């Protein structure tokens, strides 16, 4: 979602400060100028997004949920599309043209999403999560003192204490109410609403904790209002929205197809299912072959790979040992990256921490909080290790055991940290890529493909137990790529999918529940992108090695991929074929 408020000079100033550590090629400056119109729309309708990416002047503003917001946002996007099309017709530089094409795809996708949601779905809003995310942007470990101070202004706007600000819950309630009479619209999924309502108090407690940690005074009145407003809003949701809720999680086919497009897939769900099921079976064989090696190395009973996995997961780390263990693994991985010449390491030290309860509720899986890409003054991305989201009914007997044992630290660090997401984002900040490639090419295939490829690059250098868990997580990614579409196309039921995740993949019950919620409630289609993005990079690597033979330089190839930012697979392949391969061939002739 987006919102109103722009200061063109502020946007221009912020862009001028992007990646100040390196001189920018002229084409990047032109591309960044082209991106300003879409940044304007982003900041106008979603100041929280503007904060996340580093734009200045929006930290006390809040999301626009006002009357006719979808129509206003759509009209703004259509206007930007006209401008971008005009620029594309006159542009000659291939790099800038690529970026203009990315902008058009992003704009068209946003417009299509507005239209599909308006056609099929009754709008409702998780107000607690919106407020927590907006405050977290200003109060996290990498935020600036100026942002910390602005957090109170944003909070007062959320609750309607600031002139010109209508309370978020009032806007959210109005947008749902005005569509309640449209019987053609599908209500939200009942289980999803209940889970989100169960998280509300965690968000309120999390915001209070953030203000206390940053020693921001004067928030008591606003926090009291927020607490009461969210309680009243949740009561209204239970009374008014839940009666419209549905138990069938499946989306209309056009909406699910749109989700797949937005995460970057360009193949049919059935083709994806076939590929993923093959990878799933091959990975189970690999796990079974490695199981006796791991059992011997770890002093465990030998047997089926599932039994070896269960025994490994029993070696849980004490809570005070989790971060030290991961930091130790980070050091070993970085040493291997240097010794094996895998990829150029960022200059910045990697940041990693455990999640708060509120973050666990918002994002139950380990993840990467990216750094601001605009006007970055040293802020780092952070690898956040989560411990899962407890059930909405408060049952704490089901605890995650999937991330907090030593063998898991290797592949999780390679994925979320280095050489995965953290390196990917840090390199974009340090080396400099266009705003379009940093922000508007951002989808799961482009991002997660590199992270899984990073896991594969590190796997040969890990201890046997680390390799074993890397394979287990590869098995999970293959399972996601066939279970997500099968569930949403009605080809499998949730109980059978749970059996596969728990029995064959080896997930804990709460982790399996979170996975299934992800496929059916929170982000239908998104989880398929990991496997597909990984296969596209592997295919490109194989093609490049076949072409270059002994002239292939792994570090040069990986550095080239990172330097392209978040290009989609087709554009990335084109860059490798037309630039990297000829450059390497020319280099080999000279030597």
Coordinates of C-alpha atoms in Angstrom, one line a residue:
X1 CA 0.0 0.0 0.0
X2 CA 1.1 3.5 -0.7
X3 CA 0.2 7.1 0.6
X4 CA 0.2 10.8 0.0
X5 CA 3.1 13.2 0.8
X6 CA 6.0 14.1 -1.4
X7 CA 8.8 16.5 -1.3
X8 CA 10.5 16.3 -4.6
X9 CA 13.6 18.0 -3.3
X10 CA 13.9 15.5 -0.5
X11 CA 13.5 12.6 -2.8
X12 CA 16.1 14.0 -5.2
X13 CA 18.5 14.7 -2.3
X14 CA 18.1 11.2 -1.0
X15 CA 18.8 9.7 -4.4
X16 CA 21.9 11.8 -4.7
X17 CA 23.2 10.2 -1.5
X18 CA 22.7 6.6 -2.7
X19 CA 25.8 4.4 -2.4
X20 CA 28.1 7.4 -1.8
X21 CA 31.1 5.1 -1.3
X22 CA 31.5 4.6 -5.0
X23 CA 31.3 6.8 -8.1
X24 CA 28.2 6.2 -10.1
X25 CA 28.2 5.5 -13.8
X26 CA 26.2 8.0 -15.8
X27 CA 23.6 5.4 -16.8
X28 CA 22.7 4.8 -13.1
X29 CA 22.1 8.5 -12.5
X30 CA 19.7 8.6 -15.5
X31 CA 18.0 5.4 -14.3
X32 CA 17.6 6.8 -10.8
X33 CA 16.0 10.0 -12.2
X34 CA 13.5 7.7 -14.1
X35 CA 12.7 5.9 -10.9
X36 CA 11.7 9.1 -9.0
X37 CA 8.2 9.1 -10.3
X38 CA 7.4 5.7 -8.8
X39 CA 9.3 6.5 -5.6
X40 CA 7.0 9.6 -5.4
X41 CA 3.9 7.4 -5.6
X42 CA 5.4 5.0 -3.0
X43 CA 6.1 7.7 -0.5
X44 CA 2.7 9.4 -1.2
X45 CA 0.6 6.3 -0.3
X46 CA 3.0 4.4 2.0
X47 CA 5.4 6.6 4.0
X48 CA 6.4 3.5 6.0
X49 CA 7.8 2.0 2.8
X50 CA 9.6 5.3 2.1
X51 CA 11.2 5.0 5.6
X52 CA 12.3 1.4 4.9
X53 CA 14.1 2.2 1.7
X54 CA 15.8 5.3 3.1
X55 CA 13.8 8.3 1.8
X56 CA 13.8 11.4 4.0
X57 CA 10.9 13.4 5.2
X58 CA 8.3 10.7 5.7
X59 CA 9.1 9.3 9.1
X60 CA 6.1 10.8 11.0
X61 CA 3.6 10.0 8.2
X62 CA 1.4 6.9 8.0
X63 CA -0.3 4.7 5.4
X64 CA -3.1 6.2 3.4
X65 CA -6.3 4.2 4.0
X66 CA -8.6 7.1 3.1
X67 CA -11.7 7.1 0.9
X68 CA -11.1 5.9 -2.7
X69 CA -7.5 5.0 -1.9
X70 CA -7.4 2.2 -4.5
X71 CA -8.8 4.6 -7.3
X72 CA -6.3 7.3 -6.3
X73 CA -3.4 4.9 -6.2
X74 CA -4.3 3.3 -9.5
X75 CA -4.6 6.7 -11.2
X76 CA -1.2 7.8 -9.9
X77 CA 0.3 4.5 -11.2
X78 CA -1.3 5.0 -14.7
X79 CA 0.2 8.5 -14.8
X80 CA 3.7 7.1 -14.0
X81 CA 3.3 4.4 -16.6
X82 CA 2.7 7.0 -19.3
X83 CA 5.9 8.8 -18.3
X84 CA 7.9 5.6 -18.3
X85 CA 6.6 4.5 -21.6
X86 CA 7.6 7.8 -23.1
X87 CA 11.1 7.5 -21.7
X88 CA 11.5 3.9 -23.0
X89 CA 10.6 5.0 -26.5
X90 CA 13.5 7.6 -26.5
X91 CA 16.1 5.8 -24.5
X92 CA 19.1 4.2 -26.2
X93 CA 21.3 3.0 -23.4
X94 CA 20.7 -0.8 -22.9
X95 CA 21.1 -0.7 -19.1
X96 CA 18.6 2.2 -18.7
X97 CA 16.2 0.5 -21.1
X98 CA 16.4 -2.7 -19.0
X99 CA 15.5 -0.6 -15.9
X100 CA 12.7 1.1 -17.6
X101 CA 11.3 -2.3 -18.6
X102 CA 11.5 -3.4 -14.9
X103 CA 9.7 -0.2 -13.8
X104 CA 6.9 -0.9 -16.3
X105 CA 6.6 -4.5 -15.1
X106 CA 6.4 -3.3 -11.5
X107 CA 3.8 -0.6 -12.3
X108 CA 1.6 -3.0 -14.4
X109 CA 1.8 -5.6 -11.6
X110 CA 0.7 -3.1 -9.0
X111 CA -2.3 -2.0 -11.2
X112 CA -3.3 -5.6 -11.9
X113 CA -3.1 -6.3 -8.2
X114 CA -5.4 -3.4 -7.3
X115 CA -7.9 -4.5 -9.9
X116 CA -7.9 -8.2 -8.9
X117 CA -8.3 -7.5 -5.2
X118 CA -11.1 -5.0 -5.9
X119 CA -12.9 -7.6 -8.0
X120 CA -12.5 -10.7 -5.7
X121 CA -11.7 -9.8 -2.1
X122 CA -13.4 -8.1 0.8
X123 CA -10.7 -5.7 2.2
X124 CA -9.7 -6.1 5.9
X125 CA -6.6 -4.9 7.7
X126 CA -4.3 -6.3 10.4
X127 CA -4.1 -3.0 12.1
X128 CA -1.7 -4.2 14.9
X129 CA 0.8 -5.5 12.4
X130 CA 0.7 -2.3 10.3
X131 CA 1.4 -0.2 13.4
X132 CA 4.2 -2.5 14.7
X133 CA 5.9 -2.6 11.3
X134 CA 5.7 1.2 10.9
X135 CA 7.2 1.8 14.4
X136 CA 9.8 -0.9 14.0
X137 CA 11.2 0.8 11.0
X138 CA 12.0 3.8 13.2
X139 CA 13.1 2.0 16.4
X140 CA 15.2 -1.0 15.2
X141 CA 18.9 -1.5 15.9
X142 CA 20.0 0.2 12.7
X143 CA 17.7 3.2 12.9
X144 CA 19.0 6.7 13.5
X145 CA 18.4 9.0 16.5
X146 CA 16.4 11.2 14.3
X147 CA 14.2 8.3 13.3
X148 CA 13.8 7.3 17.0
X149 CA 12.4 10.7 17.8
X150 CA 10.1 10.6 14.8
X151 CA 8.6 7.3 16.0
X152 CA 6.4 9.1 18.6
X153 CA 5.1 11.5 15.9
X154 CA 4.2 8.5 13.7
X155 CA 2.5 6.7 16.6
X156 CA 0.4 9.8 17.4
X157 CA -0.6 9.9 13.8
X158 CA -1.6 6.2 13.9
X159 CA -4.0 6.9 16.8
X160 CA -5.3 10.2 15.5
X161 CA -3.7 12.6 18.0
X162 CA -2.0 14.7 15.3
X163 CA -3.9 17.3 13.3
X164 CA -4.8 16.0 9.9
X165 CA -4.4 12.3 10.9
X166 CA -7.4 10.0 11.2
X167 CA -6.9 7.0 13.5
X168 CA -5.7 4.0 11.5
X169 CA -8.4 1.7 12.9
X170 CA -11.1 4.1 11.9
X171 CA -9.9 4.2 8.3
X172 CA -9.5 0.4 8.2
X173 CA -13.0 -0.1 9.6
X174 CA -14.4 2.3 7.0
X175 CA -12.7 0.6 4.1
X176 CA -14.1 -2.8 5.1
X177 CA -17.6 -1.5 5.9
X178 CA -18.1 0.2 2.6
X179 CA -17.6 -3.1 0.8
X180 CA -19.6 -5.4 3.2
X181 CA -22.7 -5.2 1.0
X182 CA -21.0 -6.6 -2.1
X183 CA -21.9 -10.3 -1.9
X184 CA -19.6 -11.2 -4.8
X185 CA -16.5 -10.5 -2.7
X186 CA -14.8 -13.3 -0.8
X187 CA -14.2 -12.7 2.9
X188 CA -10.9 -13.4 4.6
X189 CA -9.9 -16.9 5.7
X190 CA -11.2 -17.5 9.3
X191 CA -8.0 -19.1 10.5
X192 CA -5.9 -16.2 9.2
X193 CA -8.1 -13.6 10.9
X194 CA -8.0 -15.5 14.2
X195 CA -4.2 -15.9 14.1
X196 CA -3.7 -12.2 13.4
X197 CA -6.0 -11.1 16.2
X198 CA -4.1 -13.4 18.5
X199 CA -0.9 -11.6 17.7
X200 CA -2.2 -8.1 18.4
X201 CA -1.1 -7.9 22.1
X202 CA 2.3 -9.1 21.1
X203 CA 2.6 -6.1 18.7
X204 CA 1.4 -3.6 21.4
X205 CA 3.9 -5.1 23.9
X206 CA 6.6 -5.0 21.3
X207 CA 6.1 -1.3 20.5
X208 CA 6.2 -0.5 24.2
X209 CA 9.4 -2.4 24.5
X210 CA 11.0 -0.6 21.5
X211 CA 10.1 2.9 23.0
X212 CA 11.6 1.8 26.4
X213 CA 14.8 0.5 24.8
X214 CA 15.3 3.7 22.8
X215 CA 14.4 5.8 25.9
X216 CA 11.8 7.8 24.0
X217 CA 9.7 9.7 26.5
X218 CA 6.1 10.8 26.2
X219 CA 4.6 7.8 24.5
X220 CA 2.3 6.7 27.4
X221 CA -0.8 8.6 26.3
X222 CA -0.5 7.5 22.6
X223 CA 0.3 3.9 23.7
X224 CA -2.8 3.8 25.9
X225 CA -4.9 5.0 23.0
X226 CA -3.3 2.4 20.7
X227 CA -4.0 -0.4 23.1
X228 CA -7.6 0.5 23.5
X229 CA -8.2 1.3 19.8
X230 CA -6.8 -2.1 18.8
X231 CA -8.9 -3.9 21.5
X232 CA -12.0 -2.1 20.1
X233 CA -11.0 -2.8 16.5
X234 CA -10.4 -6.5 17.2
X235 CA -13.9 -6.7 18.9
X236 CA -15.4 -5.2 15.8
X237 CA -13.5 -7.6 13.5
X238 CA -14.9 -10.5 15.5
X239 CA -18.4 -9.2 15.4
X240 CA -18.5 -7.9 11.8
X241 CA -15.7 -9.4 9.7
X242 CA -15.6 -13.0 11.0
X243 CA -19.2 -13.8 10.0
X244 CA -18.0 -13.0 6.4
X245 CA -14.9 -15.2 6.8
X246 CA -14.5 -18.5 4.8
X247 CA -13.0 -21.8 5.7
X248 CA -11.8 -22.6 2.2
X249 CA -8.4 -20.9 1.8
X250 CA -8.1 -21.3 -1.9
X251 CA -8.0 -18.1 -4.0
X252 CA -9.8 -17.6 -7.3
X253 CA -7.5 -18.9 -10.0
X254 CA -6.7 -15.5 -11.5
X255 CA -5.5 -14.3 -8.0
X256 CA -3.3 -17.3 -7.4
X257 CA -1.8 -16.9 -10.9
X258 CA -1.1 -13.3 -10.1
X259 CA 0.7 -14.2 -6.9
X260 CA 2.9 -16.5 -8.8
X261 CA 3.7 -13.8 -11.4
X262 CA 4.5 -11.3 -8.6
X263 CA 7.0 -13.5 -7.0
X264 CA 8.7 -14.0 -10.3
X265 CA 7.5 -17.3 -11.7
X266 CA 7.2 -17.6 -15.5
X267 CA 6.2 -21.3 -15.8
X268 CA 2.9 -23.0 -15.2
X269 CA 2.1 -24.5 -11.7
X270 CA 1.9 -28.0 -13.2
X271 CA 5.3 -27.8 -14.7
X272 CA 6.7 -26.5 -11.4
X273 CA 5.1 -29.4 -9.6
X274 CA 6.7 -31.9 -11.9
X275 CA 10.2 -30.4 -11.5
X276 CA 9.9 -30.0 -7.8
X277 CA 8.7 -33.6 -7.1
X278 CA 11.7 -34.9 -9.1
X279 CA 14.1 -32.7 -7.0
X280 CA 12.3 -33.9 -3.8
X281 CA 12.9 -37.6 -4.6
X282 CA 16.6 -37.0 -5.6
X283 CA 17.2 -35.1 -2.4
X284 CA 15.8 -37.8 -0.2
X285 CA 18.3 -40.2 -1.8
X286 CA 21.1 -37.8 -1.1
X287 CA 20.0 -37.5 2.5
X288 CA 19.9 -41.3 2.9
X289 CA 23.4 -41.6 1.4
X290 CA 24.8 -39.0 3.8
X291 CA 23.0 -40.3 6.9
X292 CA 25.6 -42.9 7.9
X293 CA 28.4 -40.4 7.5
X294 CA 26.6 -37.9 9.8
X295 CA 25.7 -40.6 12.3
X296 CA 29.4 -41.7 12.6
X297 CA 30.7 -38.1 12.8
X298 CA 28.2 -37.1 15.5
X299 CA 28.2 -40.3 17.5
X300 CA 24.5 -41.1 16.6
X301 CA 22.7 -44.4 15.9
X302 CA 22.7 -45.1 12.1
X303 CA 19.4 -45.6 10.3
X304 CA 16.9 -43.9 8.1
X305 CA 17.7 -40.2 7.3
X306 CA 14.6 -39.2 9.3
X307 CA 15.9 -40.8 12.5
X308 CA 19.3 -39.2 12.1
X309 CA 17.7 -35.8 11.6
X310 CA 15.6 -36.3 14.8
X311 CA 18.8 -37.2 16.7
X312 CA 20.6 -34.1 15.4
X313 CA 17.7 -31.8 16.4
X314 CA 17.9 -33.1 19.9
X315 CA 21.2 -31.2 20.3
X316 CA 19.4 -28.0 21.0
X317 CA 21.5 -24.9 22.0
X318 CA 20.8 -23.1 25.2
X319 CA 19.3 -19.7 24.5
X320 CA 22.5 -17.9 25.6
X321 CA 24.5 -20.1 23.2
X322 CA 22.5 -19.5 20.0
X323 CA 24.0 -16.1 19.0
X324 CA 27.6 -17.1 20.0
X325 CA 27.3 -20.3 18.0
X326 CA 26.0 -18.5 14.9
X327 CA 28.7 -15.8 15.2
X328 CA 31.3 -18.6 15.3
X329 CA 29.9 -20.2 12.2
X330 CA 29.8 -16.8 10.4
X331 CA 33.6 -16.4 11.0
X332 CA 34.3 -19.9 9.7
X333 CA 32.1 -19.3 6.6
X334 CA 33.8 -16.0 5.8
X335 CA 37.2 -17.7 6.1
X336 CA 36.1 -20.4 3.7
X337 CA 34.8 -17.8 1.2
X338 CA 38.2 -16.1 1.1
X339 CA 40.2 -19.3 0.9
X340 CA 38.0 -20.9 -1.8
X341 CA 37.6 -17.6 -3.8
X342 CA 33.8 -17.9 -3.8
X343 CA 32.7 -14.3 -3.9
X344 CA 34.0 -10.8 -2.8
X345 CA 33.0 -10.2 0.8
X346 CA 31.4 -6.9 1.8
X347 CA 33.5 -4.4 3.8
X348 CA 30.9 -4.2 6.5
X349 CA 30.7 -6.6 9.4
X350 CA 27.7 -8.9 9.3
X351 CA 24.9 -8.2 11.9
X352 CA 22.9 -10.9 13.4
X353 CA 20.5 -11.1 16.4
X354 CA 17.6 -13.0 17.9
X355 CA 14.0 -11.8 17.2
X356 CA 11.7 -10.3 19.8
X357 CA 8.3 -11.9 20.5
X358 CA 6.6 -9.3 18.3
X359 CA 8.9 -10.0 15.4
X360 CA 8.3 -13.7 15.9
X361 CA 4.6 -12.9 15.5
X362 CA 5.1 -10.8 12.4
X363 CA 7.6 -13.1 10.6
X364 CA 7.9 -16.5 12.2
X365 CA 10.8 -17.8 10.0
X366 CA 14.5 -16.6 10.1
X367 CA 14.9 -13.7 7.7
X368 CA 16.9 -10.8 6.6
X369 CA 16.0 -7.2 7.4
X370 CA 17.5 -5.3 4.4
X371 CA 19.4 -2.0 4.9
X372 CA 18.0 1.2 3.5
X373 CA 19.2 1.5 -0.1
X374 CA 18.7 5.3 -0.4
X375 CA 20.9 7.6 1.5
X376 CA 22.6 4.8 3.4
X377 CA 25.0 6.2 6.0
X378 CA 26.4 2.9 7.3
X379 CA 23.2 1.1 8.3
X380 CA 23.6 -2.7 7.8
X381 CA 21.1 -5.4 6.9
X382 CA 20.5 -7.8 9.8
X383 CA 20.1 -11.6 9.9
X384 CA 17.2 -12.1 12.3
X385 CA 16.9 -15.6 13.9
X386 CA 13.3 -16.2 14.9
X387 CA 12.0 -18.9 17.2
X388 CA 8.5 -19.2 15.8
X389 CA 5.1 -17.8 16.4
X390 CA 3.1 -19.5 19.2
X391 CA -0.5 -20.6 18.3
X392 CA -3.2 -18.0 18.7
X393 CA -4.6 -19.9 21.7
X394 CA -1.4 -19.4 23.6
X395 CA -0.4 -23.1 23.7
X396 CA 3.3 -23.0 24.3
X397 CA 3.9 -26.7 24.4
X398 CA 4.6 -26.7 20.7
X399 CA 8.1 -25.2 20.4
X400 CA 10.2 -24.9 17.2
X401 CA 13.4 -27.0 17.2
X402 CA 14.2 -26.3 13.5
X403 CA 16.7 -23.4 13.8
X404 CA 18.3 -23.6 17.3
X405 CA 20.7 -26.6 17.0
X406 CA 24.3 -26.3 15.9
X407 CA 24.0 -28.2 12.6
X408 CA 21.3 -25.8 11.3
X409 CA 23.6 -22.7 11.8
X410 CA 25.6 -23.5 8.7
X411 CA 23.0 -23.4 6.0
X412 CA 20.9 -20.7 7.7
X413 CA 23.9 -18.4 7.9
X414 CA 24.8 -19.1 4.3
X415 CA 21.2 -18.3 3.2
X416 CA 20.3 -15.3 5.3
X417 CA 23.8 -14.1 6.0
X418 CA 26.9 -14.7 3.9
X419 CA 27.2 -15.4 1.0
X420 CA 23.4 -15.1 0.8
X421 CA 21.0 -12.2 1.4
X422 CA 23.2 -10.1 3.7
X423 CA 26.1 -10.1 1.2
X424 CA 23.6 -9.5 -1.7
X425 CA 22.2 -6.4 0.0
X426 CA 25.5 -5.1 1.4
X427 CA 27.1 -5.4 -2.0
X428 CA 24.4 -3.4 -3.6
X429 CA 24.9 -0.6 -1.0
X430 CA 28.7 -0.7 -1.3
X431 CA 29.2 -1.2 -5.0
X432 CA 26.2 0.7 -6.2
X433 CA 23.3 -0.4 -8.5
X434 CA 20.4 1.6 -9.8
X435 CA 17.4 2.2 -7.6
X436 CA 15.3 0.2 -10.0
X437 CA 17.5 -2.9 -9.5
X438 CA 17.6 -2.3 -5.8
X439 CA 13.9 -1.7 -5.2
X440 CA 11.6 -2.3 -8.1
X441 CA 13.1 -5.6 -9.4
X442 CA 12.8 -7.0 -5.9
X443 CA 10.8 -10.3 -6.0
X444 CA 11.3 -13.7 -4.4
X445 CA 12.7 -15.5 -7.5
X446 CA 15.4 -12.8 -7.9
X447 CA 16.3 -12.7 -4.2
X448 CA 15.8 -16.2 -2.9
X449 CA 17.4 -17.8 -6.0
X450 CA 20.7 -16.3 -5.0
X451 CA 20.3 -17.3 -1.3
X452 CA 19.7 -21.0 -2.2
X453 CA 22.6 -20.9 -4.7
X454 CA 24.7 -19.4 -1.9
X455 CA 23.8 -22.4 0.3
X456 CA 24.9 -24.8 -2.5
X457 CA 28.2 -22.9 -2.9
X458 CA 29.1 -23.3 0.8
X459 CA 27.8 -26.9 1.3
X460 CA 31.0 -28.8 0.2
X461 CA 33.0 -27.0 2.9
X462 CA 30.7 -27.6 5.8
X463 CA 30.9 -30.4 8.3
X464 CA 28.8 -33.5 7.6
X465 CA 26.0 -32.5 9.9
X466 CA 25.9 -29.0 8.3
X467 CA 25.7 -30.6 4.8
X468 CA 22.9 -32.9 6.0
X469 CA 20.8 -30.0 7.2
X470 CA 21.6 -28.1 4.0
X471 CA 20.0 -31.0 2.2
X472 CA 17.1 -31.1 4.5
X473 CA 16.4 -27.4 3.8
X474 CA 16.8 -28.1 0.0
X475 CA 14.2 -30.9 0.5
X476 CA 11.9 -28.3 2.2
X477 CA 12.3 -25.9 -0.8
X478 CA 11.3 -28.6 -3.2
X479 CA 8.3 -29.6 -1.0
X480 CA 7.2 -26.0 -1.0
X481 CA 7.3 -25.8 -4.8
X482 CA 4.8 -28.7 -5.2
X483 CA 2.7 -28.4 -2.0
X484 CA 1.9 -24.7 -2.4
X485 CA 0.4 -25.1 -5.9
X486 CA -1.2 -28.4 -5.1
X487 CA -2.9 -27.1 -2.0
X488 CA -4.2 -24.0 -3.9
X489 CA -5.3 -26.0 -6.9
X490 CA -7.2 -28.5 -4.7
X491 CA -4.8 -31.4 -5.6
X492 CA -3.9 -32.3 -2.0
X493 CA -5.4 -31.6 1.4
X494 CA -3.8 -29.8 4.3
X495 CA -3.5 -33.0 6.5
X496 CA -1.6 -34.9 3.8
X497 CA 0.7 -31.9 3.2
X498 CA 1.4 -31.7 6.9
X499 CA 2.4 -35.4 6.9
X500 CA 4.9 -34.8 4.2
X501 CA 6.4 -31.8 6.0
X502 CA 6.6 -33.5 9.4
X503 CA 7.5 -37.1 8.4
X504 CA 9.5 -36.7 5.2
X505 CA 11.0 -33.2 5.5
X506 CA 11.4 -33.5 9.3
X507 CA 9.9 -30.2 10.4
X508 CA 8.6 -29.7 13.9
X509 CA 4.8 -29.5 14.2
X510 CA 4.7 -25.7 14.7
X511 CA 7.1 -25.1 11.8
X512 CA 5.0 -27.3 9.6
X513 CA 1.9 -25.3 10.7
X514 CA 3.7 -22.1 9.9
X515 CA 4.6 -23.4 6.5
X516 CA 1.1 -24.5 5.7
X517 CA -0.2 -21.1 6.9
X518 CA 2.3 -19.5 4.5
X519 CA 1.0 -21.5 1.5
X520 CA -2.7 -21.1 2.3
X521 CA -3.2 -17.9 4.3
X522 CA -0.3 -15.5 4.5
X523 CA 1.5 -15.6 1.1
X524 CA 0.0 -18.1 -1.3
X525 CA 2.5 -18.8 -4.1
X526 CA 5.5 -17.0 -2.5
X527 CA 7.2 -20.2 -1.2
X528 CA 7.5 -21.6 -4.7
X529 CA 10.0 -19.0 -5.7
X530 CA 12.9 -20.4 -3.7
X531 CA 13.2 -23.6 -5.7
X532 CA 12.5 -21.9 -9.0
X533 CA 15.0 -19.1 -8.6
X534 CA 17.7 -21.6 -7.5
X535 CA 17.2 -23.7 -10.6
X536 CA 17.4 -20.7 -12.9
X537 CA 20.8 -19.7 -11.5
X538 CA 22.1 -23.3 -11.6
X539 CA 21.0 -23.6 -15.2
X540 CA 22.8 -20.3 -16.0
X541 CA 25.9 -21.5 -14.2
X542 CA 25.9 -24.8 -16.1
X543 CA 25.4 -23.0 -19.4
X544 CA 28.3 -20.6 -18.6
X545 CA 30.7 -23.4 -17.5
X546 CA 29.9 -25.4 -20.6
X547 CA 30.7 -22.4 -22.8
X548 CA 33.9 -21.3 -21.0
X549 CA 35.3 -24.7 -20.0
X550 CA 38.6 -24.2 -18.0
X551 CA 38.3 -20.5 -18.6
X552 CA 35.4 -20.4 -16.1
X553 CA 36.2 -18.4 -13.0
X554 CA 33.7 -19.0 -10.2
X555 CA 34.5 -15.9 -8.2
X556 CA 34.3 -13.7 -11.3
X557 CA 30.9 -15.3 -12.2
X558 CA 29.5 -14.8 -8.7
X559 CA 30.8 -11.3 -8.4
X560 CA 29.2 -10.5 -11.8
X561 CA 25.8 -11.9 -10.6
X562 CA 25.9 -9.8 -7.4
X563 CA 26.9 -6.7 -9.4
X564 CA 23.7 -6.9 -11.5
X565 CA 21.5 -6.2 -8.4
X566 CA 18.2 -7.9 -8.6
X567 CA 17.8 -8.5 -12.3
X568 CA 15.0 -11.0 -13.2
X569 CA 16.3 -14.4 -14.5
X570 CA 15.9 -13.7 -18.2
X571 CA 17.6 -10.3 -18.0
X572 CA 20.4 -11.8 -15.8
X573 CA 20.9 -14.6 -18.3
X574 CA 21.1 -12.0 -21.1
X575 CA 23.7 -10.0 -19.2
X576 CA 25.8 -13.1 -18.6
X577 CA 25.6 -14.2 -22.3
X578 CA 26.3 -10.8 -23.8
X579 CA 28.7 -9.3 -21.3
X580 CA 30.3 -11.8 -18.9
X581 CA 31.1 -14.6 -21.3
X582 CA 32.6 -12.3 -24.0
X583 CA 34.6 -10.5 -21.3
X584 CA 36.0 -13.8 -20.0
X585 CA 36.8 -15.1 -23.5
X586 CA 38.6 -11.8 -24.3
X587 CA 40.5 -12.0 -21.0
X588 CA 41.6 -15.6 -21.7
X589 CA 42.9 -14.6 -25.2
X590 CA 45.0 -11.9 -23.7
X591 CA 46.5 -14.2 -21.1

